Amino acid sequence: MLAAAAAVSLCLRAASAAVRHAVWMAAFCSLAALPLLAWITPAWPAGFVIPVASTVPAAGTAAAGLNASAIAVLAWGSVALILLIRLGLAHAGLARIVCRSRPVGSEKGVPVLETTDFTSPIAWGLWRPLILMPASAAQWPSGLRRNAITHELAHVARGDCFALLATDLVCCFYWFQPLAWWARGRSIEERERACDDAVLACGARGPDYADQLIAVARASLGTPAAGIAMVRKGELGKRIRAILDPGVSRRAVSRRATLITVSLFLLLVAPLAALRGQNEEIHKVGGDVAPPKLIHKVEPQYTQEAKDAGIEGKVVLSIEVTAKGEPRNVRVLEGLDPGLDINAVAAIAQWRFEPATRQGKTVAVRATVEVNFRLD
């Protein structure tokens, strides 16, 4: 989905920043909806197999599988929780700043507050959005103050506070995907450029507005990550170039067009969410499950070190034999010597079986195999 959004955004490089931002937000909405769609949509076979054990496997195999899966889930959950806590603390910190800020009026029904905690204008709030202006803004030229408020009002009108929170939440859960963080940066860049276009559409001159952004950036000491700041220094260069380029499209996007874009992406992601690996039940030999029969065997090789040390004995392995008679998930349960263990696994991987059967149908089974090493 992120790659598709990047491709669409590239194709729309001649369109306005508002259009490209709508594309990025549609991709993030699709990522958020993907787990729910995967749960509610009927499964379609995807052409790959997911083994599902029907019985308790050998102790060593079970412990290894449990530990690996538990560690993976714990690692993902721990990082996601840390990111969610950090996001919550950022919003709580900004809420405290709002509580100690001084109201100075309103613009188009949006409250405007004054604060001494930072030096760049900020839009914040989901249900009751507001604009936080730095205390120094009282001494700003009237044109700069007007353009700053217009920029933040554009964020409020576009619903960018919701968009930023949704993007951050998605990144918290998809933290392991580098493309998610890259896409977040692109959406922020397009969002700010869309609000710059709104300022220019209200009559601001490009060169004057560019100078004002630079002046605000010079005075900025950092702003809370939870709010939407007028200036973030890392993206300022591209914004200035876009502001000064007379050939840039500055068309706004209606909420209807944004809704249509999101709907198209959801229609695209729905079939992807329905794709499933086919569950292949792993049986245990016994009862009505006839065991597989070995039809091709490759003897394991002795290592020279084992020969020199006079090592003899057996290696006990757990294997799964697929419904096609192929071994997979070969694991050592009882080792003999590191080199011999490796050779035993390599040999069994080349074995072939007549598949196990259950009620006349071939099935996958788990079995234990012993490989003996004897010196002549």
Tab-separated table of C-alpha atoms in Angstrom:
chain	number	residue	atom	x	y	z
A	1	MET	CA	0.000	0.000	0.000
A	2	LEU	CA	2.810	2.412	0.839
A	3	ALA	CA	4.617	1.589	-2.372
A	4	ALA	CA	1.396	2.159	-4.308
A	5	ALA	CA	0.925	5.526	-2.596
A	6	ALA	CA	4.509	6.482	-3.438
A	7	ALA	CA	3.958	5.548	-7.084
A	8	VAL	CA	0.690	7.485	-7.278
A	9	SER	CA	2.278	10.481	-5.548
A	10	LEU	CA	5.124	10.412	-8.055
A	11	CYS	CA	2.675	10.329	-10.946
A	12	LEU	CA	0.874	13.317	-9.375
A	13	ARG	CA	4.006	15.434	-8.928
A	14	ALA	CA	2.427	18.088	-11.177
A	15	ALA	CA	-0.718	18.144	-9.007
A	16	SER	CA	-1.141	20.198	-5.857
A	17	ALA	CA	0.325	19.254	-2.490
A	18	ALA	CA	-3.217	18.833	-1.139
A	19	VAL	CA	-3.885	16.102	-3.707
A	20	ARG	CA	-0.695	14.222	-2.831
A	21	HIS	CA	-1.421	14.548	0.885
A	22	ALA	CA	-4.845	12.984	0.298
A	23	VAL	CA	-3.114	10.034	-1.378
A	24	TRP	CA	-0.762	9.529	1.569
A	25	MET	CA	-3.605	9.721	4.066
A	26	ALA	CA	-5.574	7.183	2.035
A	27	ALA	CA	-2.600	4.821	2.284
A	28	PHE	CA	-2.382	5.271	6.064
A	29	CYS	CA	-6.132	4.719	6.437
A	30	SER	CA	-5.730	1.499	4.454
A	31	LEU	CA	-2.928	0.336	6.751
A	32	ALA	CA	-5.105	1.050	9.769
A	33	ALA	CA	-8.020	-0.861	8.228
A	34	LEU	CA	-5.944	-3.823	7.050
A	35	PRO	CA	-6.141	-5.920	10.277
A	36	LEU	CA	-9.919	-5.402	10.507
A	37	LEU	CA	-10.419	-6.252	6.840
A	38	ALA	CA	-8.271	-9.366	7.227
A	39	TRP	CA	-10.537	-10.441	10.073
A	40	ILE	CA	-13.911	-9.841	8.424
A	41	THR	CA	-13.228	-10.727	4.782
A	42	PRO	CA	-13.537	-14.335	3.552
A	43	ALA	CA	-10.199	-16.037	3.009
A	44	TRP	CA	-8.813	-16.497	-0.475
A	45	PRO	CA	-6.002	-19.029	-1.004
A	46	ALA	CA	-2.724	-17.208	-1.632
A	47	GLY	CA	-0.729	-20.130	-2.967
A	48	PHE	CA	1.450	-20.715	0.088
A	49	VAL	CA	1.051	-23.084	3.023
A	50	ILE	CA	0.955	-22.312	6.744
A	51	PRO	CA	1.610	-25.424	8.861
A	52	VAL	CA	-0.828	-25.806	11.761
A	53	ALA	CA	-0.098	-28.492	14.355
A	54	SER	CA	-3.028	-30.699	15.312
A	55	THR	CA	-1.074	-32.440	18.080
A	56	VAL	CA	1.540	-31.434	20.618
A	57	PRO	CA	4.956	-31.786	18.944
A	58	ALA	CA	8.112	-33.080	20.496
A	59	ALA	CA	9.180	-31.137	23.581
A	60	GLY	CA	12.286	-29.581	22.070
A	61	THR	CA	10.474	-28.497	18.928
A	62	ALA	CA	7.557	-27.021	20.842
A	63	ALA	CA	9.801	-25.056	23.180
A	64	ALA	CA	11.837	-23.650	20.313
A	65	GLY	CA	8.753	-22.608	18.357
A	66	LEU	CA	7.081	-21.130	21.423
A	67	ASN	CA	10.162	-19.172	22.413
A	68	ALA	CA	10.681	-17.765	18.930
A	69	SER	CA	7.072	-16.654	18.507
A	70	ALA	CA	6.816	-15.329	22.053
A	71	ILE	CA	10.009	-13.314	21.680
A	72	ALA	CA	8.816	-11.855	18.353
A	73	VAL	CA	5.433	-10.816	19.784
A	74	LEU	CA	7.049	-9.454	22.944
A	75	ALA	CA	9.558	-7.396	20.934
A	76	TRP	CA	6.865	-5.951	18.663
A	77	GLY	CA	4.504	-5.235	21.537
A	78	SER	CA	7.188	-3.666	23.713
A	79	VAL	CA	8.320	-1.200	21.051
A	80	ALA	CA	4.722	-0.397	20.071
A	81	LEU	CA	3.841	0.251	23.713
A	82	ILE	CA	6.856	2.519	24.201
A	83	LEU	CA	5.914	4.535	21.109
A	84	LEU	CA	2.273	4.784	22.222
A	85	ILE	CA	3.339	5.975	25.676
A	86	ARG	CA	5.661	8.549	24.138
A	87	LEU	CA	2.847	9.786	21.886
A	88	GLY	CA	0.455	9.988	24.828
A	89	LEU	CA	2.998	11.921	26.914
A	90	ALA	CA	3.524	14.377	24.045
A	91	HIS	CA	-0.201	15.107	23.859
A	92	ALA	CA	-0.477	15.315	27.652
A	93	GLY	CA	2.408	17.791	27.718
A	94	LEU	CA	0.763	19.929	25.062
A	95	ALA	CA	-2.535	19.793	26.982
A	96	ARG	CA	-0.733	21.171	30.043
A	97	ILE	CA	0.691	23.992	27.934
A	98	VAL	CA	-2.823	24.804	26.688
A	99	CYS	CA	-4.122	24.926	30.280
A	100	ARG	CA	-1.590	27.570	31.278
A	101	SER	CA	-1.903	29.573	28.047
A	102	ARG	CA	-3.743	32.894	27.852
A	103	PRO	CA	-6.748	33.313	25.515
A	104	VAL	CA	-6.324	36.285	23.173
A	105	GLY	CA	-9.396	35.943	20.960
A	106	SER	CA	-10.630	33.723	18.138
A	107	GLU	CA	-10.386	33.469	14.370
A	108	LYS	CA	-13.336	32.083	12.385
A	109	GLY	CA	-14.632	30.438	15.548
A	110	VAL	CA	-11.264	28.835	16.404
A	111	PRO	CA	-9.850	29.925	19.804
A	112	VAL	CA	-6.442	31.615	19.721
A	113	LEU	CA	-4.220	31.289	22.802
A	114	GLU	CA	-0.871	32.828	23.670
A	115	THR	CA	1.962	30.863	25.247
A	116	THR	CA	5.558	31.404	26.320
A	117	ASP	CA	6.496	27.707	26.005
A	118	PHE	CA	7.551	27.830	22.355
A	119	THR	CA	8.122	30.255	19.539
A	120	SER	CA	6.225	28.839	16.567
A	121	PRO	CA	2.450	28.864	15.934
A	122	ILE	CA	0.737	25.520	16.471
A	123	ALA	CA	-2.660	24.019	15.647
A	124	TRP	CA	-3.826	21.339	18.075
A	125	GLY	CA	-6.986	19.606	19.165
A	126	LEU	CA	-9.340	17.002	17.749
A	127	TRP	CA	-12.871	17.854	18.861
A	128	ARG	CA	-12.215	21.485	19.810
A	129	PRO	CA	-9.204	22.606	17.755
A	130	LEU	CA	-7.311	25.719	18.737
A	131	ILE	CA	-4.329	27.792	17.696
A	132	LEU	CA	-1.407	28.432	20.033
A	133	MET	CA	0.584	31.569	19.217
A	134	PRO	CA	3.926	32.414	20.819
A	135	ALA	CA	3.919	35.418	23.135
A	136	SER	CA	6.416	37.108	20.823
A	137	ALA	CA	3.777	37.144	18.065
A	138	ALA	CA	2.301	40.265	19.662
A	139	GLN	CA	5.324	42.169	18.274
A	140	TRP	CA	5.223	40.527	14.849
A	141	PRO	CA	4.349	42.640	11.789
A	142	SER	CA	0.649	42.445	11.017
A	143	GLY	CA	1.289	40.591	7.743
A	144	LEU	CA	3.313	37.872	9.449
A	145	ARG	CA	0.737	37.388	12.205
A	146	ARG	CA	-2.116	37.262	9.686
A	147	ASN	CA	-0.339	34.709	7.494
A	148	ALA	CA	0.608	32.568	10.487
A	149	ILE	CA	-2.993	32.405	11.674
A	150	THR	CA	-4.202	31.709	8.126
A	151	HIS	CA	-1.727	28.817	7.895
A	152	GLU	CA	-2.958	27.281	11.150
A	153	LEU	CA	-6.619	27.843	10.227
A	154	ALA	CA	-5.930	25.864	7.048
A	155	HIS	CA	-4.711	22.955	9.219
A	156	VAL	CA	-7.914	23.121	11.252
A	157	ALA	CA	-10.166	23.336	8.173
A	158	ARG	CA	-8.397	20.377	6.528
A	159	GLY	CA	-8.658	18.182	9.647
A	160	ASP	CA	-4.879	17.833	9.842
A	161	CYS	CA	-4.943	17.277	13.604
A	162	PHE	CA	-6.863	14.042	13.011
A	163	ALA	CA	-4.553	13.151	10.131
A	164	LEU	CA	-1.406	13.625	12.225
A	165	LEU	CA	-2.727	11.528	15.111
A	166	ALA	CA	-3.875	8.755	12.763
A	167	THR	CA	-0.504	8.725	11.032
A	168	ASP	CA	1.368	8.566	14.339
A	169	LEU	CA	-0.827	5.726	15.634
A	170	VAL	CA	-0.270	3.698	12.467
A	171	CYS	CA	3.496	4.201	12.760
A	172	CYS	CA	3.378	3.030	16.397
A	173	PHE	CA	1.988	-0.336	15.287
A	174	TYR	CA	3.963	-0.580	12.023
A	175	TRP	CA	7.214	0.619	13.632
A	176	PHE	CA	9.148	-2.282	12.082
A	177	GLN	CA	8.321	-1.070	8.549
A	178	PRO	CA	10.782	1.648	7.430
A	179	LEU	CA	8.421	2.682	4.635
A	180	ALA	CA	5.818	3.716	7.218
A	181	TRP	CA	8.169	6.279	8.769
A	182	TRP	CA	9.308	7.487	5.366
A	183	ALA	CA	5.681	7.866	4.265
A	184	ARG	CA	4.930	9.792	7.467
A	185	GLY	CA	7.635	12.285	6.543
A	186	ARG	CA	6.259	12.677	3.037
A	187	SER	CA	2.716	13.241	4.316
A	188	ILE	CA	3.942	15.921	6.742
A	189	GLU	CA	5.803	17.662	3.919
A	190	GLU	CA	2.757	17.662	1.638
A	191	ARG	CA	0.495	18.775	4.486
A	192	GLU	CA	2.595	21.866	5.207
A	193	ARG	CA	2.867	22.734	1.531
A	194	ALA	CA	-0.928	22.460	1.183
A	195	CYS	CA	-1.367	24.986	4.011
A	196	ASP	CA	1.244	27.265	2.428
A	197	ASP	CA	-0.839	27.138	-0.749
A	198	ALA	CA	-3.898	28.163	1.295
A	199	VAL	CA	-1.992	31.213	2.583
A	200	LEU	CA	-0.979	32.216	-0.931
A	201	ALA	CA	-4.546	31.695	-2.140
A	202	CYS	CA	-5.650	34.295	0.445
A	203	GLY	CA	-3.487	36.947	-1.225
A	204	ALA	CA	-0.071	36.638	0.394
A	205	ARG	CA	2.884	37.363	-1.906
A	206	GLY	CA	5.226	34.416	-2.347
A	207	PRO	CA	8.544	36.208	-1.623
A	208	ASP	CA	7.104	37.977	1.434
A	209	TYR	CA	5.642	34.768	2.827
A	210	ALA	CA	8.928	32.895	2.235
A	211	ASP	CA	10.802	35.590	4.186
A	212	GLN	CA	8.278	35.279	6.998
A	213	LEU	CA	8.737	31.506	7.234
A	214	ILE	CA	12.502	31.945	7.422
A	215	ALA	CA	12.107	34.552	10.174
A	216	VAL	CA	9.853	32.247	12.210
A	217	ALA	CA	12.272	29.347	11.676
A	218	ARG	CA	15.183	31.406	12.964
A	219	ALA	CA	13.286	32.231	16.142
A	220	SER	CA	11.944	28.713	16.711
A	221	LEU	CA	13.385	26.823	19.668
A	222	GLY	CA	11.464	23.622	19.075
A	223	THR	CA	7.800	22.737	19.361
A	224	PRO	CA	5.872	19.772	20.797
A	225	ALA	CA	5.679	16.841	18.399
A	226	ALA	CA	1.966	16.352	19.130
A	227	GLY	CA	1.036	19.717	17.603
A	228	ILE	CA	1.134	20.882	13.997
A	229	ALA	CA	3.767	23.602	13.910
A	230	MET	CA	3.949	26.257	11.216
A	231	VAL	CA	7.700	25.665	10.783
A	232	ARG	CA	9.778	22.500	11.000
A	233	LYS	CA	13.292	23.339	9.951
A	234	GLY	CA	14.059	20.022	8.261
A	235	GLU	CA	11.469	20.590	5.523
A	236	LEU	CA	11.780	24.363	5.123
A	237	GLY	CA	13.960	24.345	1.996
A	238	LYS	CA	11.470	22.432	-0.164
A	239	ARG	CA	8.616	24.585	1.091
A	240	ILE	CA	10.438	27.799	0.183
A	241	ARG	CA	11.166	26.521	-3.326
A	242	ALA	CA	7.509	25.521	-3.782
A	243	ILE	CA	6.291	28.898	-2.514
A	244	LEU	CA	8.512	30.796	-4.948
A	245	ASP	CA	7.678	28.576	-7.945
A	246	PRO	CA	4.856	30.226	-9.920
A	247	GLY	CA	4.193	27.036	-11.882
A	248	VAL	CA	3.175	24.969	-8.839
A	249	SER	CA	-0.470	23.914	-8.668
A	250	ARG	CA	-2.121	25.185	-5.482
A	251	ARG	CA	-5.572	23.653	-5.890
A	252	ALA	CA	-7.281	22.639	-2.670
A	253	VAL	CA	-8.956	19.252	-2.239
A	254	SER	CA	-12.528	18.956	-1.047
A	255	ARG	CA	-13.499	16.513	1.677
A	256	ARG	CA	-15.554	14.644	-0.904
A	257	ALA	CA	-12.495	14.124	-3.096
A	258	THR	CA	-10.489	12.989	-0.075
A	259	LEU	CA	-13.241	10.536	0.860
A	260	ILE	CA	-13.289	9.155	-2.678
A	261	THR	CA	-9.486	8.711	-2.604
A	262	VAL	CA	-9.633	6.864	0.717
A	263	SER	CA	-12.455	4.661	-0.576
A	264	LEU	CA	-10.458	3.717	-3.669
A	265	PHE	CA	-7.493	2.673	-1.541
A	266	LEU	CA	-9.749	0.640	0.751
A	267	LEU	CA	-11.219	-1.109	-2.291
A	268	LEU	CA	-7.660	-1.933	-3.310
A	269	VAL	CA	-6.608	-3.222	0.091
A	270	ALA	CA	-9.716	-5.360	0.682
A	271	PRO	CA	-8.683	-8.145	-1.765
A	272	LEU	CA	-5.153	-8.070	-0.350
A	273	ALA	CA	-6.522	-8.479	3.167
A	274	ALA	CA	-8.513	-11.500	2.032
A	275	LEU	CA	-5.426	-13.384	0.828
A	276	ARG	CA	-4.541	-16.204	3.187
A	277	GLY	CA	-2.002	-18.928	3.280
A	278	GLN	CA	-3.687	-22.308	3.164
A	279	ASN	CA	-3.588	-23.968	6.568
A	280	GLU	CA	-1.990	-27.402	6.368
A	281	GLU	CA	-2.774	-29.509	9.405
A	282	ILE	CA	0.175	-31.431	10.812
A	283	HIS	CA	-0.899	-34.894	12.012
A	284	LYS	CA	0.695	-37.394	14.324
A	285	VAL	CA	1.319	-40.882	13.045
A	286	GLY	CA	-0.975	-43.436	14.638
A	287	GLY	CA	-4.627	-44.420	14.640
A	288	ASP	CA	-6.068	-43.753	11.190
A	289	VAL	CA	-2.903	-41.924	10.058
A	290	ALA	CA	-0.613	-44.281	8.140
A	291	PRO	CA	3.091	-43.347	8.371
A	292	PRO	CA	5.090	-42.053	5.390
A	293	LYS	CA	7.416	-44.468	3.624
A	294	LEU	CA	11.007	-43.605	2.780
A	295	ILE	CA	11.608	-43.983	-0.955
A	296	HIS	CA	14.873	-42.061	-1.388
A	297	LYS	CA	17.615	-41.877	1.199
A	298	VAL	CA	20.864	-39.939	1.263
A	299	GLU	CA	23.448	-41.127	3.762
A	300	PRO	CA	24.990	-38.435	5.975
A	301	GLN	CA	28.739	-37.909	5.723
A	302	TYR	CA	31.187	-38.320	8.559
A	303	THR	CA	33.323	-35.292	9.279
A	304	GLN	CA	37.066	-35.827	9.465
A	305	GLU	CA	37.124	-34.345	12.984
A	306	ALA	CA	34.507	-36.878	14.168
A	307	LYS	CA	36.467	-39.719	12.590
A	308	ASP	CA	39.685	-38.623	14.225
A	309	ALA	CA	37.906	-38.364	17.597
A	310	GLY	CA	36.257	-41.787	17.140
A	311	ILE	CA	32.768	-40.391	17.693
A	312	GLU	CA	29.906	-42.841	17.172
A	313	GLY	CA	26.229	-42.726	18.073
A	314	LYS	CA	22.941	-41.364	16.859
A	315	VAL	CA	21.380	-38.015	16.108
A	316	VAL	CA	17.665	-37.746	16.883
A	317	LEU	CA	15.749	-35.293	14.726
A	318	SER	CA	12.206	-34.024	14.413
A	319	ILE	CA	10.900	-33.562	10.886
A	320	GLU	CA	7.669	-32.738	9.143
A	321	VAL	CA	6.817	-34.696	6.014
A	322	THR	CA	4.505	-32.726	3.738
A	323	ALA	CA	1.549	-34.107	1.837
A	324	LYS	CA	3.917	-34.195	-1.158
A	325	GLY	CA	6.428	-36.379	0.686
A	326	GLU	CA	9.045	-33.662	1.178
A	327	PRO	CA	10.805	-33.083	4.513
A	328	ARG	CA	10.768	-29.651	6.132
A	329	ASN	CA	11.442	-28.045	9.520
A	330	VAL	CA	14.206	-30.533	10.281
A	331	ARG	CA	15.408	-29.923	13.851
A	332	VAL	CA	17.891	-31.663	16.073
A	333	LEU	CA	16.371	-33.031	19.283
A	334	GLU	CA	19.402	-34.973	20.524
A	335	GLY	CA	22.760	-34.010	19.077
A	336	LEU	CA	25.955	-36.016	18.843
A	337	ASP	CA	28.590	-33.667	17.436
A	338	PRO	CA	28.112	-30.232	15.815
A	339	GLY	CA	29.548	-31.338	12.484
A	340	LEU	CA	27.629	-34.611	12.442
A	341	ASP	CA	24.416	-32.847	13.461
A	342	ILE	CA	24.733	-30.473	10.509
A	343	ASN	CA	25.442	-33.333	8.108
A	344	ALA	CA	22.444	-35.270	9.427
A	345	VAL	CA	20.123	-32.325	8.819
A	346	ALA	CA	21.582	-31.790	5.327
A	347	ALA	CA	21.100	-35.459	4.437
A	348	ILE	CA	17.499	-35.663	5.658
A	349	ALA	CA	16.616	-32.534	3.705
A	350	GLN	CA	17.324	-34.579	0.567
A	351	TRP	CA	15.194	-37.563	1.569
A	352	ARG	CA	11.909	-38.241	-0.176
A	353	PHE	CA	8.879	-40.097	1.140
A	354	GLU	CA	5.686	-41.656	0.003
A	355	PRO	CA	3.316	-39.331	1.887
A	356	ALA	CA	1.399	-40.360	4.989
A	357	THR	CA	-2.289	-40.995	4.445
A	358	ARG	CA	-5.449	-40.533	6.442
A	359	GLN	CA	-8.705	-41.993	5.195
A	360	GLY	CA	-7.188	-42.385	1.757
A	361	LYS	CA	-5.903	-38.782	1.502
A	362	THR	CA	-2.308	-37.678	1.744
A	363	VAL	CA	-1.555	-35.583	4.824
A	364	ALA	CA	1.396	-33.868	6.443
A	365	VAL	CA	2.798	-35.506	9.555
A	366	ARG	CA	5.433	-34.896	12.164
A	367	ALA	CA	7.873	-37.675	12.858
A	368	THR	CA	11.037	-38.454	14.776
A	369	VAL	CA	14.026	-39.823	12.864
A	370	GLU	CA	17.229	-41.382	14.166
A	371	VAL	CA	20.417	-41.153	12.110
A	372	ASN	CA	23.167	-43.536	13.201
A	373	PHE	CA	26.853	-42.864	12.756
A	374	ARG	CA	29.121	-45.910	12.907
A	375	LEU	CA	32.813	-46.127	12.123
A	376	ASP	CA	33.842	-49.105	9.984
